[in-house]
Amino acid sequence: MDGPAGKQVVRKTARSRAGHTAVLQIPEGKLSDGAHRRRVRVEDESATSEWTEWCDFTVRLSGKS
């Protein structure tokens, strides 16, 4: 996951058994106000998918609109 300056702020691996959903929760304090982006890929014992397209999102910690 990249932060406002394009610098990687989080890189995590979430593991799940086949047919289950993997969930990743970002620890508090890792993301700052501003624009961020994320992408994912899937790996199993024999193959690795391509990365998804980047998904942009904004974090607003201050409560301001």
PDB file of C-alpha atoms in Angstrom, residues 5-54:
ATOM      1  CA  ALA A   5       4.190  10.569  -1.513  1.00  0.00           C
ATOM      2  CA  GLY A   6       4.081   7.267  -3.424  1.00  0.00           C
ATOM      3  CA  LYS A   7       6.214   5.588  -0.755  1.00  0.00           C
ATOM      4  CA  GLN A   8       5.211   2.086   0.364  1.00  0.00           C
ATOM      5  CA  VAL A   9       3.699   2.295   3.852  1.00  0.00           C
ATOM      6  CA  VAL A  10       2.350  -1.249   4.301  1.00  0.00           C
ATOM      7  CA  ARG A  11       3.206  -4.593   2.758  1.00  0.00           C
ATOM      8  CA  LYS A  12       1.438  -7.548   4.330  1.00  0.00           C
ATOM      9  CA  THR A  13       0.563 -11.117   3.506  1.00  0.00           C
ATOM     10  CA  ALA A  14      -2.831 -12.522   4.471  1.00  0.00           C
ATOM     11  CA  ARG A  15      -3.186 -16.290   4.333  1.00  0.00           C
ATOM     12  CA  SER A  16      -6.363 -18.268   3.824  1.00  0.00           C
ATOM     13  CA  ARG A  17      -7.288 -21.828   2.969  1.00  0.00           C
ATOM     14  CA  ALA A  18      -8.799 -22.461  -0.460  1.00  0.00           C
ATOM     15  CA  GLY A  19     -12.395 -21.315  -0.647  1.00  0.00           C
ATOM     16  CA  HIS A  20     -12.013 -18.879   2.261  1.00  0.00           C
ATOM     17  CA  THR A  21     -11.661 -15.109   2.322  1.00  0.00           C
ATOM     18  CA  ALA A  22      -8.410 -13.501   3.447  1.00  0.00           C
ATOM     19  CA  VAL A  23      -8.767 -10.210   5.328  1.00  0.00           C
ATOM     20  CA  LEU A  24      -6.092  -7.632   5.975  1.00  0.00           C
ATOM     21  CA  GLN A  25      -6.562  -4.965   8.640  1.00  0.00           C
ATOM     22  CA  ILE A  26      -4.136  -2.042   8.560  1.00  0.00           C
ATOM     23  CA  PRO A  27      -2.743  -1.225  12.021  1.00  0.00           C
ATOM     24  CA  GLU A  28      -3.731   2.139  13.482  1.00  0.00           C
ATOM     25  CA  GLY A  29      -1.223   4.875  12.733  1.00  0.00           C
ATOM     26  CA  LYS A  30       0.100   3.304   9.508  1.00  0.00           C
ATOM     27  CA  LEU A  31      -1.930   5.518   7.153  1.00  0.00           C
ATOM     28  CA  SER A  32      -1.856   9.304   7.181  1.00  0.00           C
ATOM     29  CA  ASP A  33      -4.359  11.818   5.800  1.00  0.00           C
ATOM     30  CA  GLY A  34      -4.349  11.987   2.039  1.00  0.00           C
ATOM     31  CA  ALA A  35      -4.461   9.877  -1.090  1.00  0.00           C
ATOM     32  CA  HIS A  36      -3.337   6.260  -0.944  1.00  0.00           C
ATOM     33  CA  ARG A  37      -3.496   3.303  -3.314  1.00  0.00           C
ATOM     34  CA  ARG A  38      -3.450  -0.460  -3.011  1.00  0.00           C
ATOM     35  CA  ARG A  39      -3.239  -3.547  -5.193  1.00  0.00           C
ATOM     36  CA  VAL A  40      -3.272  -7.273  -4.543  1.00  0.00           C
ATOM     37  CA  ARG A  41      -2.329 -10.592  -6.075  1.00  0.00           C
ATOM     38  CA  VAL A  42      -3.009 -14.216  -5.233  1.00  0.00           C
ATOM     39  CA  GLU A  43      -0.414 -16.910  -4.667  1.00  0.00           C
ATOM     40  CA  ASP A  44      -0.874 -20.627  -4.100  1.00  0.00           C
ATOM     41  CA  GLU A  45       1.491 -23.574  -4.001  1.00  0.00           C
ATOM     42  CA  SER A  46       1.924 -23.692  -7.775  1.00  0.00           C
ATOM     43  CA  ALA A  47       1.078 -20.285  -9.243  1.00  0.00           C
ATOM     44  CA  THR A  48       1.018 -16.538  -8.679  1.00  0.00           C
ATOM     45  CA  SER A  49      -1.508 -14.192 -10.300  1.00  0.00           C
ATOM     46  CA  GLU A  50      -0.707 -10.864 -11.891  1.00  0.00           C
ATOM     47  CA  TRP A  51      -1.083  -7.779  -9.709  1.00  0.00           C
ATOM     48  CA  THR A  52      -4.504  -6.112  -9.839  1.00  0.00           C
ATOM     49  CA  GLU A  53      -4.826  -2.568 -11.106  1.00  0.00           C
ATOM     50  CA  TRP A  54      -4.128   0.087  -8.472  1.00  0.00           C
TER      51      TRP A  54
END
